PDB file of C-alpha atoms in Angstrom:
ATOM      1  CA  UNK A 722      -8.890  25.036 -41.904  1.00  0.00           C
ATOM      2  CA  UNK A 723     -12.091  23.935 -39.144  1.00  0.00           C
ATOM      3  CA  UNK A 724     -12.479  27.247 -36.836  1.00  0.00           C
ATOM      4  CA  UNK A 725     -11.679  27.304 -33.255  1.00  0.00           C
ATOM      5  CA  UNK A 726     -14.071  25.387 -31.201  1.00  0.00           C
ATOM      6  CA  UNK A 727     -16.108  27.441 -29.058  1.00  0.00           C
ATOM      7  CA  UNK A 728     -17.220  26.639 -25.129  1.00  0.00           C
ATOM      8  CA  UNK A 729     -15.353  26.902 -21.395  1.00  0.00           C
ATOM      9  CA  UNK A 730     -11.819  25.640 -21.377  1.00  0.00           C
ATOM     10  CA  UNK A 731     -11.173  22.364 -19.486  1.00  0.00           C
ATOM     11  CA  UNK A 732      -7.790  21.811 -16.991  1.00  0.00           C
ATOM     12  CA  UNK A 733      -6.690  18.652 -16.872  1.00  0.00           C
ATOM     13  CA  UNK A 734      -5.490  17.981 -13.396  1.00  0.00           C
ATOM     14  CA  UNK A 735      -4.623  15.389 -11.443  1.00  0.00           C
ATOM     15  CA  UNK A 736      -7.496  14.189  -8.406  1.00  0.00           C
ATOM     16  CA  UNK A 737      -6.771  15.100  -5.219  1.00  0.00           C
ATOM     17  CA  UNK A 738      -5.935  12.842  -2.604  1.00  0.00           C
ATOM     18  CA  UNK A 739      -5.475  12.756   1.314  1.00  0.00           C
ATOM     19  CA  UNK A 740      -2.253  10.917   1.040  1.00  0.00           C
ATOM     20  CA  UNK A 741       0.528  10.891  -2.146  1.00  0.00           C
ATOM     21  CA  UNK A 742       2.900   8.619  -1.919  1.00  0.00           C
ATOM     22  CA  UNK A 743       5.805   8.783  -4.635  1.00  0.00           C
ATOM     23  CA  UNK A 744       8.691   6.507  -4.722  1.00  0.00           C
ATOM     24  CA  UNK A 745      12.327   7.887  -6.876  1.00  0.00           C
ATOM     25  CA  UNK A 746      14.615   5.843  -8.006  1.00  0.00           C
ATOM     26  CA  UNK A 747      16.336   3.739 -10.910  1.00  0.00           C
ATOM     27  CA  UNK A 748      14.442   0.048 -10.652  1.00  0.00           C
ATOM     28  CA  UNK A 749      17.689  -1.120 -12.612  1.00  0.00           C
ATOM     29  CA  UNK A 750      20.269  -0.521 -10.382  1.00  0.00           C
ATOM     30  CA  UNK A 751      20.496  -2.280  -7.131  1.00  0.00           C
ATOM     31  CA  UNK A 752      19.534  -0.331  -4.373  1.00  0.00           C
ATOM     32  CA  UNK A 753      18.954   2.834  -6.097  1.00  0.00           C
ATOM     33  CA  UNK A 754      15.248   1.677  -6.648  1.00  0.00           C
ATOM     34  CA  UNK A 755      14.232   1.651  -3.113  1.00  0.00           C
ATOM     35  CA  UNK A 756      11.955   4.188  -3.860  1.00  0.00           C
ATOM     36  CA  UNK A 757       9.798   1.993  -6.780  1.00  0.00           C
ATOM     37  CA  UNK A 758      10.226  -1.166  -4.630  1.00  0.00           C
ATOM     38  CA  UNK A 759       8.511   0.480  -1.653  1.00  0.00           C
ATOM     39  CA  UNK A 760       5.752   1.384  -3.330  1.00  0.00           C
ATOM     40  CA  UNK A 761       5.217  -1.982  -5.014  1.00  0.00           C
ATOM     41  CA  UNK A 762       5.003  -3.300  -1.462  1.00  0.00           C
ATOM     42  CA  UNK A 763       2.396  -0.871  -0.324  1.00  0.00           C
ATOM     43  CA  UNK A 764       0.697  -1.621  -3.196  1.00  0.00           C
ATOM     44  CA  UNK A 765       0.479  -5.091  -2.216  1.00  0.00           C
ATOM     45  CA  UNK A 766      -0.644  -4.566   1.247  1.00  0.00           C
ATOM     46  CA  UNK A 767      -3.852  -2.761  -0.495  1.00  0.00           C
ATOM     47  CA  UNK A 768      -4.045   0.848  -1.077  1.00  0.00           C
ATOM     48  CA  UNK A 769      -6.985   2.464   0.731  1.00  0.00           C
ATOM     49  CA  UNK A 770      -9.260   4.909  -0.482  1.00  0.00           C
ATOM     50  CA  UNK A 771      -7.709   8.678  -0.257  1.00  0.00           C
ATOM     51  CA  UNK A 772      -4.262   7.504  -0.771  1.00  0.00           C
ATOM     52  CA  UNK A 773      -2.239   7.357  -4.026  1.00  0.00           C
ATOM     53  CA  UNK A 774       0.942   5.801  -5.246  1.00  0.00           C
ATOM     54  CA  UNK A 775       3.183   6.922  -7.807  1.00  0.00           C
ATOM     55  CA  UNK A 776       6.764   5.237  -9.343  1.00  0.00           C
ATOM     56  CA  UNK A 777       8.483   8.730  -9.809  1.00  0.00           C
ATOM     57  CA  UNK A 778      11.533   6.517 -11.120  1.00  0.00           C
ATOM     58  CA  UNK A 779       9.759   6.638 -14.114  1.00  0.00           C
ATOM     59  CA  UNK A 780       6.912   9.004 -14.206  1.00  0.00           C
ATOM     60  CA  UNK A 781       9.709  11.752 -13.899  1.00  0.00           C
ATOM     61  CA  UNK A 782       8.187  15.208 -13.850  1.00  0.00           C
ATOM     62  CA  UNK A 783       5.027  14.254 -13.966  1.00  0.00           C
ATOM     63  CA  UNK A 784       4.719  13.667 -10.527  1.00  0.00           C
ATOM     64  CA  UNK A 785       5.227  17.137  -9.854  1.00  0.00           C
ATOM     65  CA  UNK A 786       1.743  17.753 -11.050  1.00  0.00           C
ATOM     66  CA  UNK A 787       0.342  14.855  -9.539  1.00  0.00           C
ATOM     67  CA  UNK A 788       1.141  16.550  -6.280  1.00  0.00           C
ATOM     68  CA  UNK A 789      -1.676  18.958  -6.966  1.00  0.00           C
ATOM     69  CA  UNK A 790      -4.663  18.335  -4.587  1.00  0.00           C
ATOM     70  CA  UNK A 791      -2.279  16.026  -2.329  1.00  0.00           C
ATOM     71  CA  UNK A 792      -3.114  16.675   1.530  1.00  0.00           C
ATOM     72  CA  UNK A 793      -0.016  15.220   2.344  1.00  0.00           C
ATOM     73  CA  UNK A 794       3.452  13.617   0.669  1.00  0.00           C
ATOM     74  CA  UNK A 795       5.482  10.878   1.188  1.00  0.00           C
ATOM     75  CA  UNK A 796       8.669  10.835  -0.932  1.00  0.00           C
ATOM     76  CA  UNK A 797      10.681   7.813  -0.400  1.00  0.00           C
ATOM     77  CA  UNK A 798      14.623   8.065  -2.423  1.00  0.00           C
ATOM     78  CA  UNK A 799      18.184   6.129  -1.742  1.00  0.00           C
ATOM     79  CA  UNK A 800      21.023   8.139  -0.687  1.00  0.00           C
ATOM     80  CA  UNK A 801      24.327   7.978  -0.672  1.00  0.00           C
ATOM     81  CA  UNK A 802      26.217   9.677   1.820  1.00  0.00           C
ATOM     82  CA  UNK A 803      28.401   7.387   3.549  1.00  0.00           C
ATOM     83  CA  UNK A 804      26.667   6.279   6.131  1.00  0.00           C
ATOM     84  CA  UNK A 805      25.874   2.628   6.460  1.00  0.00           C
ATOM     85  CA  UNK A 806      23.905   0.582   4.450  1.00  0.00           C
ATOM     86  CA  UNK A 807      20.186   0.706   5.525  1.00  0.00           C
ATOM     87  CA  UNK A 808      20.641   4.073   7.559  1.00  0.00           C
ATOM     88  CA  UNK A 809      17.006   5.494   7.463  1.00  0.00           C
ATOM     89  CA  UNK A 810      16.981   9.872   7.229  1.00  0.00           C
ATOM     90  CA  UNK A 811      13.744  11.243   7.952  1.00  0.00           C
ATOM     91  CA  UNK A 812      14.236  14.583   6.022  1.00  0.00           C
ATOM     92  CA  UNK A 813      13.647  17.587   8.392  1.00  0.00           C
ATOM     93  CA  UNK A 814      11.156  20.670   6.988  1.00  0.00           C
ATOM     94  CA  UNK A 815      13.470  22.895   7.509  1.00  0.00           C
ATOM     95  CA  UNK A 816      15.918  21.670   4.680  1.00  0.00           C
ATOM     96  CA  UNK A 817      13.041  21.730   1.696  1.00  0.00           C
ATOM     97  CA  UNK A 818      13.509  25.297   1.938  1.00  0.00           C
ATOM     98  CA  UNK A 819      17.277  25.441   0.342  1.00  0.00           C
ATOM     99  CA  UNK A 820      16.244  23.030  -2.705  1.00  0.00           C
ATOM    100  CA  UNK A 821      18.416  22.673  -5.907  1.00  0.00           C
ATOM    101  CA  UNK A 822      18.117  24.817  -9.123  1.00  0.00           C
ATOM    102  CA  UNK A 823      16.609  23.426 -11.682  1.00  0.00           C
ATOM    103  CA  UNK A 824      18.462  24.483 -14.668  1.00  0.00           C
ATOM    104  CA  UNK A 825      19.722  21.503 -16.478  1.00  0.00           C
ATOM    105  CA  UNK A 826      17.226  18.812 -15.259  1.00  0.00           C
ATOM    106  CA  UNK A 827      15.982  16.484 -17.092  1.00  0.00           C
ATOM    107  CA  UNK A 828      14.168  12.481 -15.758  1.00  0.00           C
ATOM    108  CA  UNK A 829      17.373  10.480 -15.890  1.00  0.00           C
ATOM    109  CA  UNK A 830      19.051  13.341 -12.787  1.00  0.00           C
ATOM    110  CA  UNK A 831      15.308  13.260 -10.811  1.00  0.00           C
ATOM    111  CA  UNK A 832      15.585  12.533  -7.322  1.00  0.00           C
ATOM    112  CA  UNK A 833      13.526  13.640  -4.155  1.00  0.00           C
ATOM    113  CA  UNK A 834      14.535  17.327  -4.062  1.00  0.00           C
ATOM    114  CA  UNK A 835      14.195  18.098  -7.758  1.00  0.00           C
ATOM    115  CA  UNK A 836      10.517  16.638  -7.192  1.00  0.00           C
ATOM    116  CA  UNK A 837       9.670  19.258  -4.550  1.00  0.00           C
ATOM    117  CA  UNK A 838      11.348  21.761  -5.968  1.00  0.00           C
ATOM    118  CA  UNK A 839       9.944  21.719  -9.522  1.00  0.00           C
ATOM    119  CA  UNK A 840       6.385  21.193  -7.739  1.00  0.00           C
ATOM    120  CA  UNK A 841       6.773  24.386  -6.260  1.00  0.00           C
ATOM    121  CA  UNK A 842       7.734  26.295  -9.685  1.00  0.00           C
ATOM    122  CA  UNK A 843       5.115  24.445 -11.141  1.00  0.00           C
ATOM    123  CA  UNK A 844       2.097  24.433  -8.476  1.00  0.00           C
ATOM    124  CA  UNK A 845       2.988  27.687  -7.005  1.00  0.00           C
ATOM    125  CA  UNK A 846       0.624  27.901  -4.488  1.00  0.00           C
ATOM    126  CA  UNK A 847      -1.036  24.599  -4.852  1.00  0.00           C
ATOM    127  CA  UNK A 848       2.103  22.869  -3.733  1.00  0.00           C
ATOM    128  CA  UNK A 849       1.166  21.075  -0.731  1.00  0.00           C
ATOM    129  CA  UNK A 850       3.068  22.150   2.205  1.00  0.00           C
ATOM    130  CA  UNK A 851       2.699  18.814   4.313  1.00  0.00           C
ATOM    131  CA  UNK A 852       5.497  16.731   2.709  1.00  0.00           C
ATOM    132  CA  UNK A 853       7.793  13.690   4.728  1.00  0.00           C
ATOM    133  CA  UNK A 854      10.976  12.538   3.143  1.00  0.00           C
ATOM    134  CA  UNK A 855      12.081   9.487   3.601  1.00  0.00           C
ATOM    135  CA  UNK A 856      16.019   8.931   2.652  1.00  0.00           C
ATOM    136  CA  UNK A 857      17.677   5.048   2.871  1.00  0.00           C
ATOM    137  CA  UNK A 858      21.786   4.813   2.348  1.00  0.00           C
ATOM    138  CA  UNK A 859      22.244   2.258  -0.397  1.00  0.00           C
ATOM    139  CA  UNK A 860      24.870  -0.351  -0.452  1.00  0.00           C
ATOM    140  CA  UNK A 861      25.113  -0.955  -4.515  1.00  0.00           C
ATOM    141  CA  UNK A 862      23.871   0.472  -7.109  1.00  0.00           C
ATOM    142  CA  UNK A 863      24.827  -1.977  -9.369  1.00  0.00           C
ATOM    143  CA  UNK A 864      23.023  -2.609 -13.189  1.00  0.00           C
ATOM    144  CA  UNK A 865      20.326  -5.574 -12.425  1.00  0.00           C
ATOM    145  CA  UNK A 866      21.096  -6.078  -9.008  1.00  0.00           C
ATOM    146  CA  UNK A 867      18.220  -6.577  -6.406  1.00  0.00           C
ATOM    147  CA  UNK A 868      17.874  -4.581  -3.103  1.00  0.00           C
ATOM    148  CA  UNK A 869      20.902  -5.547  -0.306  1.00  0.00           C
ATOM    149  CA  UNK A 870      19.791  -7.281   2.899  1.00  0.00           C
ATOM    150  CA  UNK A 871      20.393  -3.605   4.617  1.00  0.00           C
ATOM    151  CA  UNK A 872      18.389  -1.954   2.597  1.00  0.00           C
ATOM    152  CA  UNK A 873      15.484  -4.596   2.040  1.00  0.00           C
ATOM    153  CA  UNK A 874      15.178  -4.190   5.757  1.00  0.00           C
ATOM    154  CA  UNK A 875      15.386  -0.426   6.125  1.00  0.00           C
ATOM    155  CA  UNK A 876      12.568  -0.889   3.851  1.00  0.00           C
ATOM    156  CA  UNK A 877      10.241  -2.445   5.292  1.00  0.00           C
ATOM    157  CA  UNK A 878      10.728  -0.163   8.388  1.00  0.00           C
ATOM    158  CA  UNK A 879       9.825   2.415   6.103  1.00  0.00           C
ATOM    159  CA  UNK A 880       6.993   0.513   4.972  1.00  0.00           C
ATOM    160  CA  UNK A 881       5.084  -0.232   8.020  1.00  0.00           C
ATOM    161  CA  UNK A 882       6.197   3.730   9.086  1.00  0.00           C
ATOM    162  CA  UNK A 883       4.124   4.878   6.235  1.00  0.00           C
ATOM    163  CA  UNK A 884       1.432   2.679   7.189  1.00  0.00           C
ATOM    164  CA  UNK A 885       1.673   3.868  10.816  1.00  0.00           C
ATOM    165  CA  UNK A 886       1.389   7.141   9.862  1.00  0.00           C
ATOM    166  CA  UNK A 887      -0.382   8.185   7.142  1.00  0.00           C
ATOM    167  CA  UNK A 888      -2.441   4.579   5.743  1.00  0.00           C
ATOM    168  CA  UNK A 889      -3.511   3.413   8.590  1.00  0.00           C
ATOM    169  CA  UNK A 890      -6.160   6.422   9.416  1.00  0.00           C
ATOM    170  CA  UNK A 891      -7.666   5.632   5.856  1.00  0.00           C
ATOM    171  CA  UNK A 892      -8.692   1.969   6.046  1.00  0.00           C
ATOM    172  CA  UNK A 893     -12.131   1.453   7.311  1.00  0.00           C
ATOM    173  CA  UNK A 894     -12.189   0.949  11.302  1.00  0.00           C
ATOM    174  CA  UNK A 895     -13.163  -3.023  11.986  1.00  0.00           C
ATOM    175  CA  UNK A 896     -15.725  -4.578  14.591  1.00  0.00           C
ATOM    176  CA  UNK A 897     -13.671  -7.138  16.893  1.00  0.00           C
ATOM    177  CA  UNK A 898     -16.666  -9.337  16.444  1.00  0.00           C
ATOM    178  CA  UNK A 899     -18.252 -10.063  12.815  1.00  0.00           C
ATOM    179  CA  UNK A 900     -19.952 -12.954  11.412  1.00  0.00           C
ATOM    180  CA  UNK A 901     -19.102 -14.406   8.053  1.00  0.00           C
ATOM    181  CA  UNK A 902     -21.109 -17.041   5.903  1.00  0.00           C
ATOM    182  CA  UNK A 903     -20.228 -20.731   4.440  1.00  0.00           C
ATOM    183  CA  UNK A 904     -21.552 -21.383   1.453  1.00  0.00           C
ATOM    184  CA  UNK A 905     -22.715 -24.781  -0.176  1.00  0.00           C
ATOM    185  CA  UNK A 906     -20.645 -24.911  -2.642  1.00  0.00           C
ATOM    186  CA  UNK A 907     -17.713 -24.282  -0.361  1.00  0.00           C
ATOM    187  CA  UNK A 908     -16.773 -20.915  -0.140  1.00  0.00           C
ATOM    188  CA  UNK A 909     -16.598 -18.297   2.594  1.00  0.00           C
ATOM    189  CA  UNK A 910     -18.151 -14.943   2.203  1.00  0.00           C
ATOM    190  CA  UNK A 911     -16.745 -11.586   3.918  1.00  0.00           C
ATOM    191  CA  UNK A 912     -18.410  -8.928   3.152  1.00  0.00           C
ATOM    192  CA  UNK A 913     -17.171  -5.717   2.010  1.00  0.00           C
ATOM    193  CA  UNK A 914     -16.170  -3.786   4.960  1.00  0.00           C
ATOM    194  CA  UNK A 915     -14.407  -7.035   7.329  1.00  0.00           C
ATOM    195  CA  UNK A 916     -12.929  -7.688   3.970  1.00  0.00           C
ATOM    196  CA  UNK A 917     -11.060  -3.812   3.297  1.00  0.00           C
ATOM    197  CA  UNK A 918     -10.184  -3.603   7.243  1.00  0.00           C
ATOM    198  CA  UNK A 919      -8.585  -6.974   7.702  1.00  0.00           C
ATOM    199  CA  UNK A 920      -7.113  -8.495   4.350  1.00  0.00           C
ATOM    200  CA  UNK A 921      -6.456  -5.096   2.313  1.00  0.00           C
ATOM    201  CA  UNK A 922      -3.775  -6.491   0.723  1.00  0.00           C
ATOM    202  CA  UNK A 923      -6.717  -9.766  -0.958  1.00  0.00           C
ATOM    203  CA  UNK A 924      -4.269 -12.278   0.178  1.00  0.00           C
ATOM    204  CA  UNK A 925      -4.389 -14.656   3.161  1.00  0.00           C
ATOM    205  CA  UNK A 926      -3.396 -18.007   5.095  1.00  0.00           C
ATOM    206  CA  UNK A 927      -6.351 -20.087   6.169  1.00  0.00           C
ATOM    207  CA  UNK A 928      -5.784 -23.097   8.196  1.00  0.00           C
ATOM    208  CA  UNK A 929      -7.883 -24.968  11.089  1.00  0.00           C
ATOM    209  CA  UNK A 930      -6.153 -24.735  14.523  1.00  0.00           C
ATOM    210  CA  UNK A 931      -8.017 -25.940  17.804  1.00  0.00           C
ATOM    211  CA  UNK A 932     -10.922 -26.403  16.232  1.00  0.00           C
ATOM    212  CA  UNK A 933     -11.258 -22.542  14.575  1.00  0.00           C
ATOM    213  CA  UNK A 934     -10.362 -21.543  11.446  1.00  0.00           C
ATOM    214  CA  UNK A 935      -7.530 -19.087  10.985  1.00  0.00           C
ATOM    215  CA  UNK A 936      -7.812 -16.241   7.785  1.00  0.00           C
ATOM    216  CA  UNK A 937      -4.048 -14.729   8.309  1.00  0.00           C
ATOM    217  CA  UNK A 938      -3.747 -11.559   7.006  1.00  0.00           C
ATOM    218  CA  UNK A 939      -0.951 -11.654   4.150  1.00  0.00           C
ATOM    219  CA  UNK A 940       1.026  -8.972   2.357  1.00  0.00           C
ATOM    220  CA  UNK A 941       0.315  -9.912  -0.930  1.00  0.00           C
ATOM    221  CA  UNK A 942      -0.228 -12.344  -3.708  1.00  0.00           C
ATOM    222  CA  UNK A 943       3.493 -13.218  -3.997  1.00  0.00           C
ATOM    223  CA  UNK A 944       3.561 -14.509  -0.347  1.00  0.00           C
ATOM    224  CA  UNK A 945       1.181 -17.425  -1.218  1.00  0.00           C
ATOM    225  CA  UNK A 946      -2.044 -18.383   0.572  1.00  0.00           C
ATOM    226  CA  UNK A 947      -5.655 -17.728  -0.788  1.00  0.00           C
ATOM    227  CA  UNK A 948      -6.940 -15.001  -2.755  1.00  0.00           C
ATOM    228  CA  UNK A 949     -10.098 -13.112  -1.697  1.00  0.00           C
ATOM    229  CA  UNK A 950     -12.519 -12.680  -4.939  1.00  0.00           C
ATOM    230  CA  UNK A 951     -14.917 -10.076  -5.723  1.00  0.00           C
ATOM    231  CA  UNK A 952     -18.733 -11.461  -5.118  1.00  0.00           C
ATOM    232  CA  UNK A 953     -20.698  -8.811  -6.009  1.00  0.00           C
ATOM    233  CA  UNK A 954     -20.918  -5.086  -6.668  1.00  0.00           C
ATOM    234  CA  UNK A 955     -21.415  -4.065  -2.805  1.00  0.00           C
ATOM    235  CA  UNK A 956     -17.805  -5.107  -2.584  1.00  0.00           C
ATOM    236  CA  UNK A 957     -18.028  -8.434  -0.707  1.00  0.00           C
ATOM    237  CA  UNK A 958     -15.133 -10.730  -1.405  1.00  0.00           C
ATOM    238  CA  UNK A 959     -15.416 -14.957  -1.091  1.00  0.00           C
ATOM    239  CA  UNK A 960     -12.407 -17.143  -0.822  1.00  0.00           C
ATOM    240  CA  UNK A 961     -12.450 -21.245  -1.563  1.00  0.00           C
ATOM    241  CA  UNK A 962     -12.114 -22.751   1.664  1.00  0.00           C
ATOM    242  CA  UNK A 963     -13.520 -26.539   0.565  1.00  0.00           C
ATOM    243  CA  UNK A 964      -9.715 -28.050   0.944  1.00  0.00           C
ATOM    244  CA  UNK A 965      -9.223 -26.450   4.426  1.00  0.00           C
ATOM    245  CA  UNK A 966     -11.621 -27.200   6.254  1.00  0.00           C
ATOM    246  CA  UNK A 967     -12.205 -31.060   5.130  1.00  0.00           C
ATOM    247  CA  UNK A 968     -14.621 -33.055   4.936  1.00  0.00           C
ATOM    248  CA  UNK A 969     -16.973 -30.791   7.411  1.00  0.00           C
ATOM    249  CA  UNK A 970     -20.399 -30.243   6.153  1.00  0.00           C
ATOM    250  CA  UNK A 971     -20.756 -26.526   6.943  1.00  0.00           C
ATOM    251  CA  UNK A 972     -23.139 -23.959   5.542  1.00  0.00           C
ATOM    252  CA  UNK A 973     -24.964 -20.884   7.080  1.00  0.00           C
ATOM    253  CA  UNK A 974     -23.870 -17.648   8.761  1.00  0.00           C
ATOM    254  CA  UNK A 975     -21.254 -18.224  12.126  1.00  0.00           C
ATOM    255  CA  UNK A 976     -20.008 -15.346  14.214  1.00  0.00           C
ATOM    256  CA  UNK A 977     -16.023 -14.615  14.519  1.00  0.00           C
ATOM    257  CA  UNK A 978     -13.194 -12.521  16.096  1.00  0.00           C
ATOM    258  CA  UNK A 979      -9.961 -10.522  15.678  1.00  0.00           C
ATOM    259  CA  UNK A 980      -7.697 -12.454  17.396  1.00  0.00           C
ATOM    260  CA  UNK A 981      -4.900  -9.704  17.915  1.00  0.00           C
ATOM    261  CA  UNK A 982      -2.590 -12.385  19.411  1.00  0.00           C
ATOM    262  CA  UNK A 983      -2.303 -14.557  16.907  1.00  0.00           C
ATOM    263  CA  UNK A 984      -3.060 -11.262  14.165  1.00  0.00           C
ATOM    264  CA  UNK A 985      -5.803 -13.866  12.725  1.00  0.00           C
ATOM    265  CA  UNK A 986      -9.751 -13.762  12.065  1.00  0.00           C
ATOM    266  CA  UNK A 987     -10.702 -17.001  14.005  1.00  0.00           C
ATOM    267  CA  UNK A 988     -13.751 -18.551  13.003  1.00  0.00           C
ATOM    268  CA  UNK A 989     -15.271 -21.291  15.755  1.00  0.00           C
ATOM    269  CA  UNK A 990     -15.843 -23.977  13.406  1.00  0.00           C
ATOM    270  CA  UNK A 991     -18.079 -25.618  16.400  1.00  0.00           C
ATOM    271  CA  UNK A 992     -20.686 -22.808  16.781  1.00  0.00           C
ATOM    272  CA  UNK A 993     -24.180 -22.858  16.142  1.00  0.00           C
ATOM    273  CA  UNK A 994     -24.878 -22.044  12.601  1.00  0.00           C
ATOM    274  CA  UNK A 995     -27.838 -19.884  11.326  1.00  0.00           C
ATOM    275  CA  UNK A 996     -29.229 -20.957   8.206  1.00  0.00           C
ATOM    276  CA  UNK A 997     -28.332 -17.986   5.327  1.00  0.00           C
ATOM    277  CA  UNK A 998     -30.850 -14.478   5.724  1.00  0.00           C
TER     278      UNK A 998
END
């Protein structure tokens, strides 16, 4: 037999974050996998630096200890109480303190309050206390059914909520005016910052309107539109934007704006164009 290796013992543990979001459920039936949907959505609106999402639906236990280092929580679950389908319960503090026991659990019975409630056996004192429950009444829970129209909705409230509150404050702040560059070979460059502040999610519309041209924030790659490519290692993205804007000859730098009308970067397609720095 080798002898025992010698040298300071290493904890694996999970990196901390300013935000944890963790999403329960059962993907396979119906409405029960609110939770997992929800975070797929956030994930395609683009997940900012300092926040993490987690499927607990199948990560079971595990995300107990991925709770370790978490500033705050966000555990999203279905619920079935009675109520009507879609009805959104914002779980108050007081109630994490009277939590189930935890004798007899196992992944396939793991829900929102077994989460907290093994995290705090677990973590003991590294439990974070900051934690937001977020409960939606399911219609069906029905093997291989998708989400109902109530609860699709209630989702999405839930979505932008989370955003609201705890995303939002992560994403880099944006300049109302910016300038952005055409390229010969028809592409248009963002660079890294405009890019992270208004497209997060890498998708979006582009169209020419009144003589501008429109980049329209999207939620992600399954609504359509254009996708924004990595150019370089500073983080600057380029889309293709040849077919949109036609047969105009444009190349050099050209100054934009938010637009928070129209929730569009509008690029004058008539300005004065500086030749590339």
């Amino acid at each position: 037999m080798g002898t025992a290796a010698t040298g300071d013992a290493h904890h694996l543990e999970a990196p901390g974050c300013a935000v944890l979001v963790v999403g329960c459920g059962n993907l396979l039936r119906g409405d029960d996998g609110v939770g997992p949907v929800l975070v797929r959505h956030l994930w395609e609106r683009g997940v900012p630096g300092g926040a993490r999402l987690v499927d607990g639906g199948t990560a079971g236990m595990d995300v107990a200890f991925q709770m370790r280092g978490a500033e705050r929580v966000v555990i999203v679950d279905a619920a079935a109480t009675g109520s009507a389908p879609g009805t959104i319960f914002k779980v108050p503090a007081a109630e994490l303190v009277d939590l189930p026991p935890l004798q007899g659990l196992h992944t396939h019975s793991f829900r929102w309050d077994h989460a907290v409630a093994f995290a705090r056996w677990a973590l003991g004192e590294d439990c974070p206390t900051d934690i937001t429950v977020y409960l939606i009444e399911v219609q069906g829970v029905e093997l291989g059914a998708d989400l109902s129209a109530p609860v699709q909705a209630a989702m999405e409230l839930v979505v932008d909520r989370i955003e609201a509150d705890h995303l939002a404050v992560l994403r880099p702040a944006a300049a109302p005016e910016v300038t952005v560059e055409f390229t010969a070979d028809g592409y248009l460059r963002l660079d890294a910052g405009l890019a992270a502040s208004r497209f997060p999610s890498d998708a979006v519309a582009a169209l020419v309107r009144d003589d501008d041209l429109w980049l329209i924030p999207l939620r992600g790659p399954r609504s359509g539109g254009l996708l924004l490519k990595q150019r370089n290692p500073a983080g600057d993205r380029s889309l293709l934007i040849r077919e949109v804007i036609a047969d105009r000859a444009i190349s050099g730098v050209v100054g934009a704006f938010w637009d928070d009308a129209t929730t569009s970067l509008r690029i004058p397609l008539r300005a004065r164009l500086e030749p590339p720095g």
